[in-house]
Amino acid sequence: MKKIAVAIQKGGVGKTTISLSLGAELANAGKKVLLIDADPQGNSTGTLLESFEHELAEALYGDVTVDQAITQTEIKNLFIMPTNSLERKGSRSLKTYRSSEAAKEPFIFVDLCEEVEKLGFDYCIFDTSPAFDAFEEDIMTASDEVIVVIKADAYSQDGLQIFKNNLDSFKKRKRVSNPKFETIVLNEINRSIKLTDIITEGLNAGDFKVVYVPVDQDFKYATIARQIIQQRGGKKETLDALKKLKDLVK
């Protein structure tokens, strides 16, 4: 089973959108995919599910088994380990876990992924929060690959460098080589803006594989309708970019 983290310690760049879209692409290709909603805001969960019985935090605390915390979505082959954006009784929420327990259990997601693999999944995708703390390091410890999502603006460029520094520091401290970082999604690009070309040139000069996703209003409409872009239908350029991303991680 391949484990992929979609990450950067910056909000509003489209990590959830890309996580959902990548999961759906792989599922539509016949792969059994688990999306783990590892963001306390629970946006992936809100898009894919109207209700659920158990969630990620319960599995991390050991209140339920891993298989009990997994819910099938309406999309064939796509499953989710959801997160409730509301605080649970007794404060045993994902927000509480990440602040009080994550540093104590650095291999919690390694163990969780081993259980997930036993269930026959081909891919596990982590939709992460905009941070790089102990909780995110636990996810990185379990991941084979990280995909970074940025926008074509100076702040995202700064965020990319900060993330790379954090990841390099993590690998050095833990003495590990994974997760590999080879792929960047440049999201919501507008070719009419000169800065887009400048940033694109800079990324192309590096060793990264870059996927360009255009500005597409159908992403916003899909979110309002609690759908993913493949259900809504988007620009051909958008759908082609998502197919390219799927091919890069296969």
mmCIF file of C-alpha atoms in Angstrom:
data_model
loop_
_atom_site.group_PDB
_atom_site.id
_atom_site.type_symbol
_atom_site.label_atom_id
_atom_site.label_comp_id
_atom_site.label_asym_id
_atom_site.label_seq_id
_atom_site.Cartn_x
_atom_site.Cartn_y
_atom_site.Cartn_z
ATOM 1 C CA MET A 1 0.000 0.000 0.000
ATOM 2 C CA LYS A 2 1.329 3.418 -0.927
ATOM 3 C CA LYS A 3 0.966 6.201 1.642
ATOM 4 C CA ILE A 4 0.773 9.787 0.399
ATOM 5 C CA ALA A 5 0.584 12.982 2.450
ATOM 6 C CA VAL A 6 -0.829 16.120 0.831
ATOM 7 C CA ALA A 7 0.717 18.902 2.840
ATOM 8 C CA ILE A 8 2.101 22.378 3.442
ATOM 9 C CA GLN A 9 1.958 24.484 6.609
ATOM 10 C CA LYS A 10 -0.202 27.113 4.892
ATOM 11 C CA GLY A 11 -3.962 27.266 4.685
ATOM 12 C CA GLY A 12 -6.154 28.147 1.749
ATOM 13 C CA VAL A 13 -4.005 26.636 -0.989
ATOM 14 C CA GLY A 14 -6.323 23.730 -1.846
ATOM 15 C CA LYS A 15 -4.869 20.734 -0.002
ATOM 16 C CA THR A 16 -8.313 19.287 0.647
ATOM 17 C CA THR A 17 -9.414 19.838 -2.940
ATOM 18 C CA ILE A 18 -6.328 18.074 -4.260
ATOM 19 C CA SER A 19 -6.567 15.258 -1.695
ATOM 20 C CA LEU A 20 -10.174 14.573 -2.669
ATOM 21 C CA SER A 21 -9.461 14.822 -6.382
ATOM 22 C CA LEU A 22 -6.450 12.521 -6.230
ATOM 23 C CA GLY A 23 -8.371 9.977 -4.175
ATOM 24 C CA ALA A 24 -11.216 9.991 -6.679
ATOM 25 C CA GLU A 25 -8.872 9.632 -9.657
ATOM 26 C CA LEU A 26 -7.196 6.591 -8.126
ATOM 27 C CA ALA A 27 -10.553 5.107 -7.113
ATOM 28 C CA ASN A 28 -11.948 5.618 -10.615
ATOM 29 C CA ALA A 29 -8.889 3.751 -11.909
ATOM 30 C CA GLY A 30 -9.986 0.731 -9.898
ATOM 31 C CA LYS A 31 -7.720 1.208 -6.871
ATOM 32 C CA LYS A 32 -9.038 0.789 -3.340
ATOM 33 C CA VAL A 33 -8.324 4.143 -1.690
ATOM 34 C CA LEU A 34 -8.560 5.390 1.883
ATOM 35 C CA LEU A 35 -8.554 9.128 2.497
ATOM 36 C CA ILE A 36 -7.643 9.995 6.089
ATOM 37 C CA ASP A 37 -9.044 13.358 7.107
ATOM 38 C CA ALA A 38 -6.189 14.460 9.380
ATOM 39 C CA ASP A 39 -7.311 18.086 9.578
ATOM 40 C CA PRO A 40 -9.402 19.032 12.641
ATOM 41 C CA GLN A 41 -11.521 21.261 10.385
ATOM 42 C CA GLY A 42 -12.908 18.100 8.778
ATOM 43 C CA ASN A 43 -13.429 19.597 5.321
ATOM 44 C CA SER A 44 -12.836 16.348 3.427
ATOM 45 C CA THR A 45 -15.354 14.640 5.655
ATOM 46 C CA GLY A 46 -17.915 17.383 5.110
ATOM 47 C CA THR A 47 -17.563 16.990 1.351
ATOM 48 C CA LEU A 48 -17.863 13.201 1.210
ATOM 49 C CA LEU A 49 -20.217 12.319 4.046
ATOM 50 C CA GLU A 50 -23.480 13.544 5.496
ATOM 51 C CA SER A 51 -23.088 11.380 8.588
ATOM 52 C CA PHE A 52 -20.794 8.748 10.067
ATOM 53 C CA GLU A 53 -20.568 6.591 13.150
ATOM 54 C CA HIS A 54 -16.880 6.695 14.097
ATOM 55 C CA GLU A 55 -13.912 8.930 13.315
ATOM 56 C CA LEU A 56 -10.131 9.161 13.193
ATOM 57 C CA ALA A 57 -9.733 10.495 16.732
ATOM 58 C CA GLU A 58 -11.504 7.453 18.153
ATOM 59 C CA ALA A 59 -9.087 5.152 16.331
ATOM 60 C CA LEU A 60 -6.067 7.135 17.536
ATOM 61 C CA TYR A 61 -7.270 7.009 21.142
ATOM 62 C CA GLY A 62 -8.013 3.300 20.782
ATOM 63 C CA ASP A 63 -11.736 3.702 21.418
ATOM 64 C CA VAL A 64 -12.568 1.817 18.199
ATOM 65 C CA THR A 65 -10.646 -0.427 15.801
ATOM 66 C CA VAL A 66 -9.244 0.962 12.566
ATOM 67 C CA ASP A 67 -11.824 -0.815 10.412
ATOM 68 C CA GLN A 68 -14.650 0.604 12.541
ATOM 69 C CA ALA A 69 -13.398 4.144 11.857
ATOM 70 C CA ILE A 70 -13.550 3.715 8.067
ATOM 71 C CA THR A 71 -16.639 4.739 6.111
ATOM 72 C CA GLN A 72 -17.383 4.022 2.454
ATOM 73 C CA THR A 73 -18.286 7.055 0.345
ATOM 74 C CA GLU A 74 -20.687 7.316 -2.575
ATOM 75 C CA ILE A 75 -17.711 6.994 -4.911
ATOM 76 C CA LYS A 76 -16.860 3.409 -5.731
ATOM 77 C CA ASN A 77 -13.529 2.279 -4.222
ATOM 78 C CA LEU A 78 -13.133 5.491 -2.213
ATOM 79 C CA PHE A 79 -13.312 5.271 1.580
ATOM 80 C CA ILE A 80 -12.643 7.847 4.267
ATOM 81 C CA MET A 81 -11.548 7.879 7.882
ATOM 82 C CA PRO A 82 -13.549 10.954 8.855
ATOM 83 C CA THR A 83 -12.986 13.750 11.332
ATOM 84 C CA ASN A 84 -15.702 15.574 13.222
ATOM 85 C CA SER A 85 -15.055 19.301 13.135
ATOM 86 C CA LEU A 86 -16.999 19.639 16.410
ATOM 87 C CA GLU A 87 -15.402 18.850 19.765
ATOM 88 C CA ARG A 88 -16.316 15.424 21.121
ATOM 89 C CA LYS A 89 -17.505 14.908 24.680
ATOM 90 C CA GLY A 90 -14.625 14.460 27.074
ATOM 91 C CA SER A 91 -12.381 16.450 24.703
ATOM 92 C CA ARG A 92 -11.223 13.253 22.963
ATOM 93 C CA SER A 93 -11.160 15.062 19.644
ATOM 94 C CA LEU A 94 -8.532 15.187 16.918
ATOM 95 C CA LYS A 95 -7.630 18.707 17.996
ATOM 96 C CA THR A 96 -7.000 17.501 21.547
ATOM 97 C CA TYR A 97 -5.094 14.433 20.385
ATOM 98 C CA ARG A 98 -2.694 16.418 18.237
ATOM 99 C CA SER A 99 -1.945 18.898 21.035
ATOM 100 C CA SER A 100 -1.590 16.471 23.944
ATOM 101 C CA GLU A 101 -0.809 12.987 22.612
ATOM 102 C CA ALA A 102 0.892 13.195 19.202
ATOM 103 C CA ALA A 103 4.381 13.831 20.532
ATOM 104 C CA LYS A 104 4.119 10.736 22.748
ATOM 105 C CA GLU A 105 3.198 8.375 19.907
ATOM 106 C CA PRO A 106 5.492 9.045 16.925
ATOM 107 C CA PHE A 107 4.600 5.748 15.225
ATOM 108 C CA ILE A 108 0.833 5.933 15.683
ATOM 109 C CA PHE A 109 0.190 6.354 11.949
ATOM 110 C CA VAL A 110 2.709 3.660 11.046
ATOM 111 C CA ASP A 111 0.696 1.250 13.173
ATOM 112 C CA LEU A 112 -2.600 2.559 11.791
ATOM 113 C CA CYS A 113 -1.426 2.143 8.198
ATOM 114 C CA GLU A 114 -0.362 -1.430 8.874
ATOM 115 C CA GLU A 115 -3.949 -2.180 9.901
ATOM 116 C CA VAL A 116 -5.294 -0.346 6.859
ATOM 117 C CA GLU A 117 -3.089 -2.384 4.531
ATOM 118 C CA LYS A 118 -4.469 -5.600 6.021
ATOM 119 C CA LEU A 119 -7.902 -4.438 4.824
ATOM 120 C CA GLY A 120 -6.752 -4.561 1.200
ATOM 121 C CA PHE A 121 -6.269 -0.885 0.430
ATOM 122 C CA ASP A 122 -3.945 0.095 -2.409
ATOM 123 C CA TYR A 123 -3.507 3.733 -1.394
ATOM 124 C CA CYS A 124 -3.786 5.782 1.774
ATOM 125 C CA ILE A 125 -3.952 9.562 1.338
ATOM 126 C CA PHE A 126 -3.565 11.981 4.250
ATOM 127 C CA ASP A 127 -5.354 15.324 3.981
ATOM 128 C CA THR A 128 -3.274 17.291 6.490
ATOM 129 C CA SER A 129 -3.771 20.507 8.434
ATOM 130 C CA PRO A 130 -1.818 23.725 7.723
ATOM 131 C CA ALA A 131 0.942 23.012 10.238
ATOM 132 C CA PHE A 132 4.152 21.056 10.729
ATOM 133 C CA ASP A 133 4.073 20.010 14.365
ATOM 134 C CA ALA A 134 4.471 16.632 16.092
ATOM 135 C CA PHE A 135 1.180 15.408 14.620
ATOM 136 C CA GLU A 136 2.270 16.137 11.051
ATOM 137 C CA GLU A 137 5.645 14.552 11.783
ATOM 138 C CA ASP A 138 3.802 11.382 12.833
ATOM 139 C CA ILE A 139 2.074 11.418 9.440
ATOM 140 C CA MET A 140 5.378 12.003 7.632
ATOM 141 C CA THR A 141 6.876 9.042 9.499
ATOM 142 C CA ALA A 142 4.187 6.812 7.995
ATOM 143 C CA SER A 143 4.220 8.292 4.471
ATOM 144 C CA ASP A 144 6.112 7.149 1.390
ATOM 145 C CA GLU A 145 5.615 10.399 -0.472
ATOM 146 C CA VAL A 146 4.501 13.963 0.151
ATOM 147 C CA ILE A 147 2.749 16.155 -2.391
ATOM 148 C CA VAL A 148 2.931 19.886 -1.709
ATOM 149 C CA VAL A 149 0.172 22.238 -2.885
ATOM 150 C CA ILE A 150 0.890 25.930 -3.459
ATOM 151 C CA LYS A 151 -0.600 28.850 -5.329
ATOM 152 C CA ALA A 152 1.177 31.199 -7.715
ATOM 153 C CA ASP A 153 1.887 33.923 -5.169
ATOM 154 C CA ALA A 154 4.901 35.059 -3.185
ATOM 155 C CA TYR A 155 3.474 33.850 0.130
ATOM 156 C CA SER A 156 3.087 30.311 -1.164
ATOM 157 C CA GLN A 157 6.631 30.426 -2.478
ATOM 158 C CA ASP A 158 7.814 31.331 1.015
ATOM 159 C CA GLY A 159 5.629 28.560 2.412
ATOM 160 C CA LEU A 160 7.201 26.056 0.034
ATOM 161 C CA GLN A 161 10.699 26.911 1.247
ATOM 162 C CA ILE A 162 9.621 26.742 4.896
ATOM 163 C CA PHE A 163 8.004 23.362 4.304
ATOM 164 C CA LYS A 164 11.100 22.020 2.581
ATOM 165 C CA ASN A 165 13.247 23.215 5.479
ATOM 166 C CA ASN A 166 10.896 21.588 7.990
ATOM 167 C CA LEU A 167 10.882 18.322 6.059
ATOM 168 C CA ASP A 168 14.664 18.292 5.724
ATOM 169 C CA SER A 169 15.016 18.957 9.451
ATOM 170 C CA PHE A 170 12.558 16.159 10.238
ATOM 171 C CA LYS A 171 14.440 13.652 8.076
ATOM 172 C CA LYS A 172 17.771 14.627 9.600
ATOM 173 C CA ARG A 173 16.501 14.326 13.177
ATOM 174 C CA LYS A 174 14.744 11.026 12.527
ATOM 175 C CA ARG A 175 17.549 9.723 10.267
ATOM 176 C CA VAL A 176 15.089 8.671 7.573
ATOM 177 C CA SER A 177 14.876 9.173 3.817
ATOM 178 C CA ASN A 178 11.087 9.074 3.494
ATOM 179 C CA PRO A 179 8.784 10.615 2.623
ATOM 180 C CA LYS A 180 10.196 11.511 -0.752
ATOM 181 C CA PHE A 181 9.268 14.976 -1.977
ATOM 182 C CA GLU A 182 9.174 15.142 -5.752
ATOM 183 C CA THR A 183 5.761 16.523 -6.721
ATOM 184 C CA ILE A 184 4.270 20.001 -6.430
ATOM 185 C CA VAL A 185 0.751 20.999 -7.398
ATOM 186 C CA LEU A 186 0.580 24.626 -8.506
ATOM 187 C CA ASN A 187 -3.081 25.300 -7.856
ATOM 188 C CA GLU A 188 -5.462 27.929 -9.255
ATOM 189 C CA ILE A 189 -3.017 29.250 -11.829
ATOM 190 C CA ASN A 190 -3.937 32.156 -14.071
ATOM 191 C CA ARG A 191 -1.688 32.425 -17.118
ATOM 192 C CA SER A 192 -2.662 36.070 -17.660
ATOM 193 C CA ILE A 193 -0.798 37.082 -14.494
ATOM 194 C CA LYS A 194 2.932 37.590 -15.035
ATOM 195 C CA LEU A 195 3.831 36.279 -11.563
ATOM 196 C CA THR A 196 2.453 32.891 -12.582
ATOM 197 C CA ASP A 197 5.031 32.591 -15.360
ATOM 198 C CA ILE A 198 7.847 33.694 -13.032
ATOM 199 C CA ILE A 199 6.940 31.094 -10.409
ATOM 200 C CA THR A 200 6.404 28.436 -13.066
ATOM 201 C CA GLU A 201 9.862 29.072 -14.488
ATOM 202 C CA GLY A 202 11.366 28.796 -11.016
ATOM 203 C CA LEU A 203 9.686 25.467 -10.315
ATOM 204 C CA ASN A 204 10.639 24.079 -13.718
ATOM 205 C CA ALA A 205 14.255 24.952 -12.978
ATOM 206 C CA GLY A 206 14.183 22.652 -9.956
ATOM 207 C CA ASP A 207 14.007 18.901 -9.744
ATOM 208 C CA PHE A 208 10.279 18.800 -9.019
ATOM 209 C CA LYS A 209 7.494 17.257 -11.034
ATOM 210 C CA VAL A 210 4.940 20.050 -11.308
ATOM 211 C CA VAL A 211 1.216 19.657 -11.955
ATOM 212 C CA TYR A 212 -0.589 22.821 -13.035
ATOM 213 C CA VAL A 213 -4.235 23.148 -12.026
ATOM 214 C CA PRO A 214 -6.045 26.157 -13.507
ATOM 215 C CA VAL A 215 -8.500 28.485 -11.852
ATOM 216 C CA ASP A 216 -11.775 26.600 -12.187
ATOM 217 C CA GLN A 217 -15.066 27.852 -10.733
ATOM 218 C CA ASP A 218 -16.426 24.321 -10.802
ATOM 219 C CA PHE A 219 -14.254 23.548 -7.773
ATOM 220 C CA LYS A 220 -16.219 26.142 -5.792
ATOM 221 C CA TYR A 221 -19.572 24.930 -7.114
ATOM 222 C CA ALA A 222 -18.633 21.355 -6.288
ATOM 223 C CA THR A 223 -17.763 22.348 -2.710
ATOM 224 C CA ILE A 224 -21.106 24.066 -2.267
ATOM 225 C CA ALA A 225 -22.863 20.966 -3.613
ATOM 226 C CA ARG A 226 -20.709 18.692 -1.365
ATOM 227 C CA GLN A 227 -19.195 17.036 -4.385
ATOM 228 C CA ILE A 228 -15.740 16.529 -5.797
ATOM 229 C CA ILE A 229 -14.735 17.985 -9.142
ATOM 230 C CA GLN A 230 -15.062 14.654 -10.975
ATOM 231 C CA GLN A 231 -18.718 14.480 -9.944
ATOM 232 C CA ARG A 232 -19.358 18.082 -10.899
ATOM 233 C CA GLY A 233 -17.294 18.153 -14.069
ATOM 234 C CA GLY A 234 -14.662 20.815 -14.672
ATOM 235 C CA LYS A 235 -12.467 22.263 -17.365
ATOM 236 C CA LYS A 236 -10.690 19.753 -19.563
ATOM 237 C CA GLU A 237 -7.399 21.292 -18.447
ATOM 238 C CA THR A 238 -8.370 20.671 -14.815
ATOM 239 C CA LEU A 239 -9.355 17.057 -15.338
ATOM 240 C CA ASP A 240 -6.227 16.403 -17.419
ATOM 241 C CA ALA A 241 -4.073 17.845 -14.620
ATOM 242 C CA LEU A 242 -5.678 15.526 -12.062
ATOM 243 C CA LYS A 243 -5.103 12.532 -14.313
ATOM 244 C CA LYS A 244 -1.445 13.555 -14.608
ATOM 245 C CA LEU A 245 -1.185 13.742 -10.808
ATOM 246 C CA LYS A 246 -2.660 10.258 -10.525
ATOM 247 C CA ASP A 247 -0.119 8.920 -13.012
ATOM 248 C CA LEU A 248 2.762 10.520 -11.109
ATOM 249 C CA VAL A 249 1.927 8.740 -7.849
ATOM 250 C CA LYS A 250 1.045 5.320 -9.302
#
